[in-house]
PDB file of C-alpha atoms in Angstrom:
ATOM      1  CA  MET D   7     -60.800 128.638  43.405  1.00  0.00           C
ATOM      2  CA  ASP D   8     -62.747 126.406  41.006  1.00  0.00           C
ATOM      3  CA  ILE D   9     -64.119 122.918  41.663  1.00  0.00           C
ATOM      4  CA  PHE D  10     -60.970 121.193  40.397  1.00  0.00           C
ATOM      5  CA  ASP D  11     -58.673 123.183  42.699  1.00  0.00           C
ATOM      6  CA  LYS D  12     -60.954 122.497  45.670  1.00  0.00           C
ATOM      7  CA  THR D  13     -60.996 118.778  44.861  1.00  0.00           C
ATOM      8  CA  GLU D  14     -57.215 118.702  44.543  1.00  0.00           C
ATOM      9  CA  LEU D  15     -56.803 120.466  47.883  1.00  0.00           C
ATOM     10  CA  TYR D  16     -59.218 118.029  49.537  1.00  0.00           C
ATOM     11  CA  PHE D  17     -57.372 114.948  48.426  1.00  0.00           C
ATOM     12  CA  LYS D  18     -54.013 116.411  49.338  1.00  0.00           C
ATOM     13  CA  GLU D  19     -55.333 116.916  52.866  1.00  0.00           C
ATOM     14  CA  GLN D  20     -56.633 113.353  52.877  1.00  0.00           C
ATOM     15  CA  LYS D  21     -53.260 112.110  51.732  1.00  0.00           C
ATOM     16  CA  GLN D  22     -51.533 113.868  54.628  1.00  0.00           C
ATOM     17  CA  PHE D  23     -53.892 112.085  56.994  1.00  0.00           C
ATOM     18  CA  PHE D  24     -54.183 108.622  55.405  1.00  0.00           C
ATOM     19  CA  GLY D  25     -50.831 108.339  53.628  1.00  0.00           C
ATOM     20  CA  ASP D  26     -50.385 106.771  50.198  1.00  0.00           C
ATOM     21  CA  TYR D  27     -53.236 104.267  50.351  1.00  0.00           C
ATOM     22  CA  ILE D  28     -55.253 106.798  48.364  1.00  0.00           C
ATOM     23  CA  PHE D  29     -53.577 109.535  46.409  1.00  0.00           C
ATOM     24  CA  TYR D  30     -54.381 112.067  43.764  1.00  0.00           C
ATOM     25  CA  GLU D  31     -52.910 112.740  40.369  1.00  0.00           C
ATOM     26  CA  SER D  32     -53.886 115.680  38.138  1.00  0.00           C
ATOM     27  CA  VAL D  33     -53.624 115.215  34.391  1.00  0.00           C
ATOM     28  CA  LEU D  34     -54.233 117.940  31.808  1.00  0.00           C
ATOM     29  CA  SER D  35     -55.846 116.547  28.679  1.00  0.00           C
ATOM     30  CA  THR D  36     -56.061 118.290  25.272  1.00  0.00           C
ATOM     31  CA  SER D  37     -59.721 119.041  25.841  1.00  0.00           C
ATOM     32  CA  ASN D  38     -60.136 119.759  29.519  1.00  0.00           C
ATOM     33  CA  GLN D  39     -58.691 119.059  32.995  1.00  0.00           C
ATOM     34  CA  GLU D  40     -59.586 115.719  34.537  1.00  0.00           C
ATOM     35  CA  ILE D  41     -59.101 114.249  37.971  1.00  0.00           C
ATOM     36  CA  ASN D  42     -57.856 110.724  38.278  1.00  0.00           C
ATOM     37  CA  PHE D  43     -58.146 108.849  41.508  1.00  0.00           C
ATOM     38  CA  MET D  44     -55.441 106.215  41.865  1.00  0.00           C
ATOM     39  CA  VAL D  45     -55.747 103.354  44.271  1.00  0.00           C
ATOM     40  CA  ASN D  46     -52.766 101.467  42.934  1.00  0.00           C
ATOM     41  CA  GLU D  47     -50.892 101.818  46.181  1.00  0.00           C
ATOM     42  CA  GLU D  48     -53.736 100.195  48.094  1.00  0.00           C
ATOM     43  CA  GLU D  49     -53.882  97.356  45.578  1.00  0.00           C
ATOM     44  CA  HIS D  50     -50.113  96.963  45.760  1.00  0.00           C
ATOM     45  CA  HIS D  51     -50.203  96.814  49.552  1.00  0.00           C
ATOM     46  CA  SER D  52     -52.972  94.223  49.465  1.00  0.00           C
ATOM     47  CA  SER D  53     -51.080  92.147  46.898  1.00  0.00           C
ATOM     48  CA  LYS D  54     -47.908  92.390  48.975  1.00  0.00           C
ATOM     49  CA  VAL D  55     -49.691  91.162  52.086  1.00  0.00           C
ATOM     50  CA  LYS D  56     -51.186  88.234  50.161  1.00  0.00           C
ATOM     51  CA  SER D  57     -47.789  87.427  48.683  1.00  0.00           C
ATOM     52  CA  GLU D  58     -46.162  87.446  52.107  1.00  0.00           C
ATOM     53  CA  GLN D  59     -48.934  85.283  53.459  1.00  0.00           C
ATOM     54  CA  GLY D  60     -48.484  82.897  50.530  1.00  0.00           C
ATOM     55  CA  SER D  61     -44.715  82.720  51.073  1.00  0.00           C
ATOM     56  CA  THR D  62     -45.217  82.026  54.750  1.00  0.00           C
ATOM     57  CA  ALA D  63     -47.749  79.312  53.972  1.00  0.00           C
ATOM     58  CA  GLN D  64     -45.378  77.754  51.422  1.00  0.00           C
ATOM     59  CA  PHE D  65     -42.532  77.879  53.951  1.00  0.00           C
ATOM     60  CA  HIS D  66     -44.637  76.087  56.537  1.00  0.00           C
ATOM     61  CA  LYS D  67     -45.726  73.573  53.877  1.00  0.00           C
ATOM     62  CA  ASN D  68     -42.112  72.857  52.885  1.00  0.00           C
ATOM     63  CA  THR D  69     -41.090  72.579  56.524  1.00  0.00           C
ATOM     64  CA  THR D  70     -43.921  70.145  57.150  1.00  0.00           C
ATOM     65  CA  ILE D  71     -42.870  68.025  54.159  1.00  0.00           C
ATOM     66  CA  GLU D  72     -39.269  67.984  55.398  1.00  0.00           C
ATOM     67  CA  LYS D  73     -40.394  66.916  58.868  1.00  0.00           C
ATOM     68  CA  GLU D  74     -42.612  64.196  57.413  1.00  0.00           C
ATOM     69  CA  THR D  75     -39.729  62.944  55.263  1.00  0.00           C
ATOM     70  CA  ALA D  76     -37.399  62.915  58.269  1.00  0.00           C
ATOM     71  CA  ILE D  77     -39.975  61.010  60.293  1.00  0.00           C
ATOM     72  CA  LYS D  78     -40.483  58.546  57.434  1.00  0.00           C
ATOM     73  CA  ASP D  79     -36.725  58.004  57.145  1.00  0.00           C
ATOM     74  CA  ALA D  80     -36.493  57.507  60.899  1.00  0.00           C
ATOM     75  CA  ILE D  81     -39.245  54.890  60.751  1.00  0.00           C
ATOM     76  CA  ILE D  82     -37.495  53.104  57.880  1.00  0.00           C
ATOM     77  CA  ASN D  83     -34.235  53.172  59.821  1.00  0.00           C
ATOM     78  CA  GLU D  84     -35.977  51.727  62.846  1.00  0.00           C
ATOM     79  CA  GLU D  85     -37.484  48.984  60.709  1.00  0.00           C
ATOM     80  CA  TRP D  86     -34.201  47.717  59.267  1.00  0.00           C
ATOM     81  CA  GLN D  87     -32.584  47.809  62.681  1.00  0.00           C
ATOM     82  CA  LYS D  88     -35.305  45.457  63.894  1.00  0.00           C
ATOM     83  CA  ALA D  89     -34.889  42.984  61.012  1.00  0.00           C
ATOM     84  CA  GLU D  90     -34.756  39.411  62.279  1.00  0.00           C
ATOM     85  CA  THR D  91     -33.447  37.669  59.170  1.00  0.00           C
ATOM     86  CA  ILE D  92     -30.979  38.419  56.385  1.00  0.00           C
ATOM     87  CA  ASP D  93     -33.753  38.306  53.788  1.00  0.00           C
ATOM     88  CA  GLU D  94     -35.839  40.781  55.773  1.00  0.00           C
ATOM     89  CA  LEU D  95     -32.851  43.116  56.113  1.00  0.00           C
ATOM     90  CA  ARG D  96     -32.229  42.951  52.364  1.00  0.00           C
ATOM     91  CA  GLU D  97     -35.799  43.948  51.598  1.00  0.00           C
ATOM     92  CA  LEU D  98     -35.669  46.886  54.007  1.00  0.00           C
ATOM     93  CA  ILE D  99     -32.417  48.432  52.764  1.00  0.00           C
ATOM     94  CA  CYS D 100     -32.227  47.478  49.067  1.00  0.00           C
ATOM     95  CA  ASN D 101     -33.637  50.856  47.977  1.00  0.00           C
ATOM     96  CA  CYS D 102     -31.299  52.878  50.172  1.00  0.00           C
ATOM     97  CA  LYS D 103     -30.235  56.258  48.796  1.00  0.00           C
ATOM     98  CA  LYS D 104     -28.633  57.796  51.840  1.00  0.00           C
ATOM     99  CA  CYS D 105     -25.595  58.778  49.795  1.00  0.00           C
ATOM    100  CA  ALA D 106     -25.057  59.769  46.162  1.00  0.00           C
ATOM    101  CA  LEU D 107     -24.001  56.226  45.191  1.00  0.00           C
ATOM    102  CA  GLY D 108     -27.643  55.223  45.423  1.00  0.00           C
ATOM    103  CA  ASN D 109     -28.309  57.348  42.341  1.00  0.00           C
ATOM    104  CA  THR D 110     -25.409  56.026  40.249  1.00  0.00           C
ATOM    105  CA  ARG D 111     -25.535  52.291  40.981  1.00  0.00           C
ATOM    106  CA  THR D 112     -27.031  49.694  38.660  1.00  0.00           C
ATOM    107  CA  ASN D 113     -27.763  47.231  41.459  1.00  0.00           C
ATOM    108  CA  PHE D 114     -27.673  47.266  45.237  1.00  0.00           C
ATOM    109  CA  VAL D 115     -25.102  44.610  46.182  1.00  0.00           C
ATOM    110  CA  PHE D 116     -26.343  43.292  49.509  1.00  0.00           C
ATOM    111  CA  GLY D 117     -24.253  40.143  49.880  1.00  0.00           C
ATOM    112  CA  VAL D 118     -24.660  36.459  49.197  1.00  0.00           C
ATOM    113  CA  GLY D 119     -24.191  33.107  50.875  1.00  0.00           C
ATOM    114  CA  ASN D 120     -25.160  31.088  53.913  1.00  0.00           C
ATOM    115  CA  PRO D 121     -27.235  33.212  56.350  1.00  0.00           C
ATOM    116  CA  ASN D 122     -25.852  31.039  59.177  1.00  0.00           C
ATOM    117  CA  ALA D 123     -22.275  30.989  57.928  1.00  0.00           C
ATOM    118  CA  GLY D 124     -19.440  30.351  60.355  1.00  0.00           C
ATOM    119  CA  ILE D 125     -17.148  32.529  58.228  1.00  0.00           C
ATOM    120  CA  MET D 126     -18.001  35.887  56.703  1.00  0.00           C
ATOM    121  CA  VAL D 127     -15.819  37.414  53.973  1.00  0.00           C
ATOM    122  CA  ILE D 128     -15.781  41.214  53.800  1.00  0.00           C
ATOM    123  CA  GLY D 129     -14.368  43.302  50.974  1.00  0.00           C
ATOM    124  CA  GLU D 130     -14.311  46.982  50.190  1.00  0.00           C
ATOM    125  CA  ALA D 131     -16.980  47.780  47.590  1.00  0.00           C
ATOM    126  CA  PRO D 132     -18.635  46.337  44.469  1.00  0.00           C
ATOM    127  CA  GLY D 133     -16.857  46.637  41.137  1.00  0.00           C
ATOM    128  CA  ALA D 134     -18.303  46.875  37.637  1.00  0.00           C
ATOM    129  CA  GLU D 135     -19.263  43.199  37.366  1.00  0.00           C
ATOM    130  CA  GLU D 136     -20.731  43.183  40.852  1.00  0.00           C
ATOM    131  CA  ASP D 137     -22.752  46.299  40.110  1.00  0.00           C
ATOM    132  CA  ALA D 138     -24.057  44.720  36.906  1.00  0.00           C
ATOM    133  CA  GLN D 139     -25.040  41.411  38.521  1.00  0.00           C
ATOM    134  CA  GLY D 140     -25.989  42.585  42.004  1.00  0.00           C
ATOM    135  CA  GLU D 141     -23.681  40.013  43.640  1.00  0.00           C
ATOM    136  CA  PRO D 142     -20.304  40.555  45.346  1.00  0.00           C
ATOM    137  CA  PHE D 143     -17.049  39.093  44.057  1.00  0.00           C
ATOM    138  CA  VAL D 144     -18.168  37.794  40.674  1.00  0.00           C
ATOM    139  CA  GLY D 145     -15.450  39.364  38.521  1.00  0.00           C
ATOM    140  CA  ARG D 146     -11.898  38.088  38.090  1.00  0.00           C
ATOM    141  CA  ALA D 147     -11.040  38.817  41.731  1.00  0.00           C
ATOM    142  CA  GLY D 148     -14.203  37.061  42.816  1.00  0.00           C
ATOM    143  CA  GLN D 149     -13.398  33.989  40.760  1.00  0.00           C
ATOM    144  CA  LEU D 150      -9.977  33.849  42.389  1.00  0.00           C
ATOM    145  CA  LEU D 151     -11.582  34.195  45.830  1.00  0.00           C
ATOM    146  CA  THR D 152     -13.823  31.232  45.074  1.00  0.00           C
ATOM    147  CA  LYS D 153     -10.754  29.143  44.220  1.00  0.00           C
ATOM    148  CA  ILE D 154      -8.954  30.246  47.392  1.00  0.00           C
ATOM    149  CA  LEU D 155     -11.917  29.256  49.555  1.00  0.00           C
ATOM    150  CA  ALA D 156     -12.267  25.923  47.747  1.00  0.00           C
ATOM    151  CA  ALA D 157      -8.581  25.224  48.429  1.00  0.00           C
ATOM    152  CA  ILE D 158      -9.300  25.148  52.176  1.00  0.00           C
ATOM    153  CA  ASN D 159     -12.493  23.155  51.685  1.00  0.00           C
ATOM    154  CA  LEU D 160     -14.846  26.135  52.011  1.00  0.00           C
ATOM    155  CA  PRO D 161     -17.359  26.152  49.147  1.00  0.00           C
ATOM    156  CA  ARG D 162     -18.465  29.665  48.295  1.00  0.00           C
ATOM    157  CA  GLU D 163     -22.080  28.916  49.191  1.00  0.00           C
ATOM    158  CA  GLU D 164     -21.100  27.912  52.748  1.00  0.00           C
ATOM    159  CA  VAL D 165     -19.684  31.339  53.661  1.00  0.00           C
ATOM    160  CA  PHE D 166     -21.345  34.747  53.483  1.00  0.00           C
ATOM    161  CA  ILE D 167     -19.655  37.289  51.239  1.00  0.00           C
ATOM    162  CA  ALA D 168     -20.300  41.029  51.490  1.00  0.00           C
ATOM    163  CA  ASN D 169     -18.670  44.435  51.118  1.00  0.00           C
ATOM    164  CA  ILE D 170     -18.567  47.470  53.361  1.00  0.00           C
ATOM    165  CA  LEU D 171     -20.289  49.510  50.635  1.00  0.00           C
ATOM    166  CA  LYS D 172     -23.383  48.094  48.989  1.00  0.00           C
ATOM    167  CA  CYS D 173     -23.109  50.339  45.913  1.00  0.00           C
ATOM    168  CA  ARG D 174     -20.275  50.731  43.430  1.00  0.00           C
ATOM    169  CA  PRO D 175     -18.239  53.957  43.631  1.00  0.00           C
ATOM    170  CA  PRO D 176     -17.841  55.536  40.157  1.00  0.00           C
ATOM    171  CA  ASP D 177     -14.744  54.288  38.304  1.00  0.00           C
ATOM    172  CA  ASN D 178     -14.050  51.918  41.217  1.00  0.00           C
ATOM    173  CA  ARG D 179     -12.554  54.766  43.226  1.00  0.00           C
ATOM    174  CA  LYS D 180     -11.743  54.349  46.908  1.00  0.00           C
ATOM    175  CA  PRO D 181     -14.824  54.719  49.135  1.00  0.00           C
ATOM    176  CA  LEU D 182     -15.299  58.057  50.854  1.00  0.00           C
ATOM    177  CA  THR D 183     -15.525  58.200  54.625  1.00  0.00           C
ATOM    178  CA  SER D 184     -18.949  59.829  54.293  1.00  0.00           C
ATOM    179  CA  GLU D 185     -20.102  56.786  52.293  1.00  0.00           C
ATOM    180  CA  THR D 186     -18.677  54.128  54.586  1.00  0.00           C
ATOM    181  CA  ASP D 187     -20.076  55.912  57.658  1.00  0.00           C
ATOM    182  CA  LEU D 188     -23.573  55.594  56.202  1.00  0.00           C
ATOM    183  CA  CYS D 189     -23.206  52.036  54.915  1.00  0.00           C
ATOM    184  CA  GLU D 190     -21.228  50.336  57.681  1.00  0.00           C
ATOM    185  CA  PRO D 191     -24.252  50.084  60.022  1.00  0.00           C
ATOM    186  CA  TYR D 192     -25.842  47.752  57.442  1.00  0.00           C
ATOM    187  CA  LEU D 193     -22.732  45.548  57.565  1.00  0.00           C
ATOM    188  CA  LYS D 194     -22.851  45.464  61.359  1.00  0.00           C
ATOM    189  CA  LYS D 195     -26.475  44.379  61.190  1.00  0.00           C
ATOM    190  CA  GLN D 196     -25.537  41.613  58.759  1.00  0.00           C
ATOM    191  CA  ILE D 197     -22.907  40.387  61.210  1.00  0.00           C
ATOM    192  CA  GLU D 198     -25.408  40.571  64.058  1.00  0.00           C
ATOM    193  CA  LEU D 199     -27.871  38.375  62.143  1.00  0.00           C
ATOM    194  CA  ILE D 200     -25.366  35.890  60.695  1.00  0.00           C
ATOM    195  CA  LYS D 201     -23.287  35.565  63.875  1.00  0.00           C
ATOM    196  CA  PRO D 202     -20.137  34.250  62.148  1.00  0.00           C
ATOM    197  CA  LYS D 203     -17.332  32.769  64.215  1.00  0.00           C
ATOM    198  CA  PHE D 204     -14.721  34.485  62.036  1.00  0.00           C
ATOM    199  CA  ILE D 205     -14.454  37.337  59.557  1.00  0.00           C
ATOM    200  CA  LEU D 206     -11.942  37.305  56.716  1.00  0.00           C
ATOM    201  CA  ALA D 207     -11.188  40.942  55.814  1.00  0.00           C
ATOM    202  CA  LEU D 208      -9.827  41.444  52.310  1.00  0.00           C
ATOM    203  CA  GLY D 209      -7.520  44.339  51.585  1.00  0.00           C
ATOM    204  CA  LEU D 210      -6.083  47.311  53.418  1.00  0.00           C
ATOM    205  CA  THR D 211      -8.929  49.678  52.598  1.00  0.00           C
ATOM    206  CA  ALA D 212     -11.441  47.327  54.193  1.00  0.00           C
ATOM    207  CA  VAL D 213      -9.266  46.859  57.278  1.00  0.00           C
ATOM    208  CA  ASP D 214      -8.582  50.582  57.732  1.00  0.00           C
ATOM    209  CA  THR D 215     -12.278  51.365  57.364  1.00  0.00           C
ATOM    210  CA  LEU D 216     -13.413  48.704  59.826  1.00  0.00           C
ATOM    211  CA  LEU D 217     -10.739  49.390  62.456  1.00  0.00           C
ATOM    212  CA  LYS D 218     -10.840  53.183  62.021  1.00  0.00           C
ATOM    213  CA  LYS D 219      -7.111  53.755  61.652  1.00  0.00           C
ATOM    214  CA  PRO D 220      -4.406  53.215  59.017  1.00  0.00           C
ATOM    215  CA  HIS D 221      -2.461  49.970  58.877  1.00  0.00           C
ATOM    216  CA  LYS D 222       0.363  48.417  56.895  1.00  0.00           C
ATOM    217  CA  MET D 223      -0.647  45.166  55.247  1.00  0.00           C
ATOM    218  CA  ALA D 224       2.729  43.548  55.844  1.00  0.00           C
ATOM    219  CA  GLU D 225       2.247  44.132  59.584  1.00  0.00           C
ATOM    220  CA  THR D 226      -1.473  43.298  59.622  1.00  0.00           C
ATOM    221  CA  ARG D 227      -2.048  40.218  57.477  1.00  0.00           C
ATOM    222  CA  GLY D 228      -2.287  36.887  59.219  1.00  0.00           C
ATOM    223  CA  LYS D 229      -3.248  38.527  62.517  1.00  0.00           C
ATOM    224  CA  LEU D 230      -6.495  38.460  64.461  1.00  0.00           C
ATOM    225  CA  PHE D 231      -8.447  41.588  65.375  1.00  0.00           C
ATOM    226  CA  ASP D 232     -11.829  42.178  66.953  1.00  0.00           C
ATOM    227  CA  TYR D 233     -14.649  43.673  64.924  1.00  0.00           C
ATOM    228  CA  CYS D 234     -18.097  43.978  66.489  1.00  0.00           C
ATOM    229  CA  GLY D 235     -17.218  41.179  68.891  1.00  0.00           C
ATOM    230  CA  THR D 236     -16.130  38.810  66.114  1.00  0.00           C
ATOM    231  CA  LYS D 237     -12.585  37.579  65.466  1.00  0.00           C
ATOM    232  CA  MET D 238     -11.300  39.055  62.213  1.00  0.00           C
ATOM    233  CA  LEU D 239      -8.355  37.737  60.195  1.00  0.00           C
ATOM    234  CA  VAL D 240      -6.757  40.032  57.613  1.00  0.00           C
ATOM    235  CA  THR D 241      -5.262  39.120  54.237  1.00  0.00           C
ATOM    236  CA  TYR D 242      -4.660  40.621  50.805  1.00  0.00           C
ATOM    237  CA  HIS D 243      -7.540  41.368  48.469  1.00  0.00           C
ATOM    238  CA  PRO D 244      -7.712  38.915  45.531  1.00  0.00           C
ATOM    239  CA  SER D 245      -7.304  41.825  43.114  1.00  0.00           C
ATOM    240  CA  ALA D 246      -3.862  42.439  44.640  1.00  0.00           C
ATOM    241  CA  LEU D 247      -2.933  38.855  43.765  1.00  0.00           C
ATOM    242  CA  LEU D 248      -3.965  39.449  40.170  1.00  0.00           C
ATOM    243  CA  ARG D 249      -1.603  42.422  40.038  1.00  0.00           C
ATOM    244  CA  ASN D 250       1.172  40.709  41.991  1.00  0.00           C
ATOM    245  CA  PRO D 251       1.148  36.873  41.981  1.00  0.00           C
ATOM    246  CA  ASN D 252       4.089  36.909  44.419  1.00  0.00           C
ATOM    247  CA  LEU D 253       1.572  37.639  47.188  1.00  0.00           C
ATOM    248  CA  LYS D 254      -0.182  34.287  46.759  1.00  0.00           C
ATOM    249  CA  PRO D 255       1.997  32.344  49.231  1.00  0.00           C
ATOM    250  CA  ALA D 256       1.177  34.873  51.969  1.00  0.00           C
ATOM    251  CA  VAL D 257      -2.541  34.572  51.319  1.00  0.00           C
ATOM    252  CA  TRP D 258      -2.270  30.784  51.270  1.00  0.00           C
ATOM    253  CA  GLU D 259      -0.712  30.860  54.756  1.00  0.00           C
ATOM    254  CA  ASP D 260      -3.442  33.246  55.987  1.00  0.00           C
ATOM    255  CA  VAL D 261      -6.373  31.163  54.775  1.00  0.00           C
ATOM    256  CA  LYS D 262      -4.823  27.951  56.108  1.00  0.00           C
ATOM    257  CA  LEU D 263      -4.631  29.664  59.495  1.00  0.00           C
ATOM    258  CA  LEU D 264      -8.271  30.683  59.164  1.00  0.00           C
ATOM    259  CA  ARG D 265      -9.267  27.089  58.418  1.00  0.00           C
ATOM    260  CA  ARG D 266      -7.325  25.778  61.410  1.00  0.00           C
ATOM    261  CA  LEU D 267      -8.768  28.359  63.812  1.00  0.00           C
ATOM    262  CA  TYR D 268     -12.251  27.668  62.520  1.00  0.00           C
ATOM    263  CA  ASP D 269     -11.898  23.916  62.938  1.00  0.00           C
ATOM    264  CA  GLU D 270     -10.524  24.391  66.462  1.00  0.00           C
ATOM    265  CA  SER D 271     -13.438  26.635  67.300  1.00  0.00           C
ATOM    266  CA  ILE D 272     -15.959  24.025  66.127  1.00  0.00           C
ATOM    267  CA  ALA D 273     -14.135  21.234  67.935  1.00  0.00           C
ATOM    268  CA  GLY D 274     -14.094  23.289  71.109  1.00  0.00           C
ATOM    269  CA  GLY D 275     -17.790  24.078  70.823  1.00  0.00           C
ATOM    270  CA  ASN D 276     -17.139  27.837  70.622  1.00  0.00           C
TER     271      ASN D 276
END
């Protein structure tokens, strides 16, 4: 047995004892026989350990970032809930992106009007014009609403006008429940700060969303409901009047009732 055979035998014995961390490979060259010692397996094992350690570290880093983000969001949520004025609330929620609409909107449509209004008008969601201008009810339906309010001696600037959603749904589609669930708390906070005596709810979608069950407009309009402790009167959305002018007399009766109830409330000191 020559030196090469003895060396090969030695490393085979070492392999049986230590495993593949060190192993032997014999290669016959054109000139003579050489012995190559390969430590690739050891390097691979070391690299694997480092990789696993790196993945674990990255996982913990990502988890930490997620926790920090959640904490930050919780703090922001706590801040807007503690807002003491309408302007302060607007500043705290105007960059909201809790739902996908925050990424598709042009403007956050908070609401507009008297922060101490006795009457609050609530619609469904901003449309194209509202999204462009950042103000609710400024399109054709909004212009009609302004005329309706003026007809009962309620200038637009004396009421507070808002929507359930603060961002426009694409193509003016009906709001999703997942969207209204996230946005409605902002509306409730607006009501809490404004403390209106009455709410005028416009349209069936708004009513169904606020009262959490389906209704029929013919059976709902002109009636009082309770929303967040505030008396709410229901009538048709102005856009419905644009599509069907025959609904105008019904709305006229509803808003006259609102005016009378409001005046009685003021006279009674309520």
